[in-house]
Every structure is written in structure tokens, then in C-alpha cells.
Amino acid sequence: FNIYPNPVNDVLTIDGNYTSATIYDVFGKAVLTTDYQNTIDVASLSSGVYMLNINTENAITVKKITIAK
């Protein structure tokens, strides 16, 4: 997966085929869940470090993203 920009300000782009994506805060709480789309609007999230779980048909990929306002 190609995830950019990182750090992200308002819109995160994910290049690749996946079924859904979930963003978790540092406490492990899901703060945003979305079905497949090329861009994800993260403007509502606070600045900080988050874990992005990308779900595909047979695997879950975890990436660390930083939101910087």
C-alpha cells in the first residue's frame, strides 16, 4: 500500500485494493472507520499518532500515521 501524505493534514490517500480501513488512536480506540475509498477525510481528528488498519480479503496491514494540523 502507498499511503500519503504522512504526516497528513486533512485528507489521507491510500493507493491499493482493500475492503475497509480503521484508524485507531494511541489508546486502541477506533476513531474512524471507512469502506474502500481512495481518500479518507481525517480533518475531524486531532493532531497525533494513529494506527491505520487496512483490511483486505485475507490480511490486515497496520501502518502508523501522524496527523499534523
Short mmCIF file of C-alpha atoms in Angstrom, two decimals:
data_model
loop_
_atom_site.label_atom_id
_atom_site.label_comp_id
_atom_site.label_asym_id
_atom_site.label_seq_id
_atom_site.Cartn_x
_atom_site.Cartn_y
_atom_site.Cartn_z
CA PHE A 1 0.00 0.00 0.00
CA ASN A 2 1.11 3.53 -0.72
CA ILE A 3 -0.17 5.87 1.98
CA TYR A 4 0.43 9.60 1.69
CA PRO A 5 0.94 12.28 2.77
CA ASN A 6 2.38 11.30 6.13
CA PRO A 7 2.15 13.41 8.23
CA VAL A 8 -1.35 14.16 6.97
CA ASN A 9 -3.29 17.37 7.44
CA ASP A 10 -6.86 16.88 6.13
CA VAL A 11 -7.02 14.13 3.50
CA LEU A 12 -5.18 10.78 3.59
CA THR A 13 -4.73 8.90 0.31
CA ILE A 14 -4.40 5.11 0.18
CA ASP A 15 -3.28 3.53 -3.10
CA GLY A 16 -4.12 -0.17 -3.24
CA ASN A 17 -7.06 -2.56 -3.15
CA TYR A 18 -8.66 -3.06 0.24
CA THR A 19 -12.12 -3.68 1.68
CA SER A 20 -12.11 -1.31 4.67
CA ALA A 21 -9.82 0.83 6.82
CA THR A 22 -9.96 1.72 10.51
CA ILE A 23 -7.95 4.39 12.29
CA TYR A 24 -7.14 3.81 15.97
CA ASP A 25 -5.82 6.33 18.47
CA VAL A 26 -2.87 5.59 20.81
CA PHE A 27 -5.29 4.08 23.35
CA GLY A 28 -6.56 1.50 20.86
CA LYS A 29 -9.94 3.18 20.40
CA ALA A 30 -11.36 3.16 16.86
CA VAL A 31 -11.85 6.80 15.88
CA LEU A 32 -12.70 6.44 12.17
CA THR A 33 -13.86 3.51 10.03
CA THR A 34 -14.47 3.56 6.30
CA ASP A 35 -15.18 1.18 3.44
CA TYR A 36 -12.90 1.25 0.43
CA GLN A 37 -12.23 4.72 -0.94
CA ASN A 38 -9.17 6.34 -2.42
CA THR A 39 -9.10 9.26 0.02
CA ILE A 40 -10.10 9.49 3.68
CA ASP A 41 -11.08 12.78 5.30
CA VAL A 42 -9.23 12.96 8.64
CA ALA A 43 -9.87 16.68 9.27
CA SER A 44 -12.08 15.83 12.27
CA LEU A 45 -9.24 14.03 14.08
CA SER A 46 -6.84 15.76 16.46
CA SER A 47 -3.11 16.03 15.84
CA GLY A 48 -1.16 13.00 16.98
CA VAL A 49 -0.04 9.49 16.12
CA TYR A 50 -2.60 6.92 14.94
CA MET A 51 -2.55 3.32 13.74
CA LEU A 52 -4.20 2.64 10.39
CA ASN A 53 -5.53 -0.91 9.93
CA ILE A 54 -6.13 -1.70 6.27
CA ASN A 55 -8.32 -4.79 5.76
CA THR A 56 -8.07 -6.84 2.57
CA GLU A 57 -9.77 -10.10 1.61
CA ASN A 58 -7.23 -12.20 3.51
CA ALA A 59 -4.99 -9.93 5.59
CA ILE A 60 -4.78 -6.84 7.76
CA THR A 61 -1.97 -4.35 7.22
CA VAL A 62 -1.12 -1.93 10.03
CA LYS A 63 0.59 1.40 9.31
CA LYS A 64 1.49 4.26 11.62
CA ILE A 65 0.25 7.67 10.51
CA THR A 66 0.76 11.10 12.00
CA ILE A 67 -1.87 13.83 11.83
CA ALA A 68 -0.37 17.32 11.98
CA LYS A 69 -2.67 20.32 11.93
#
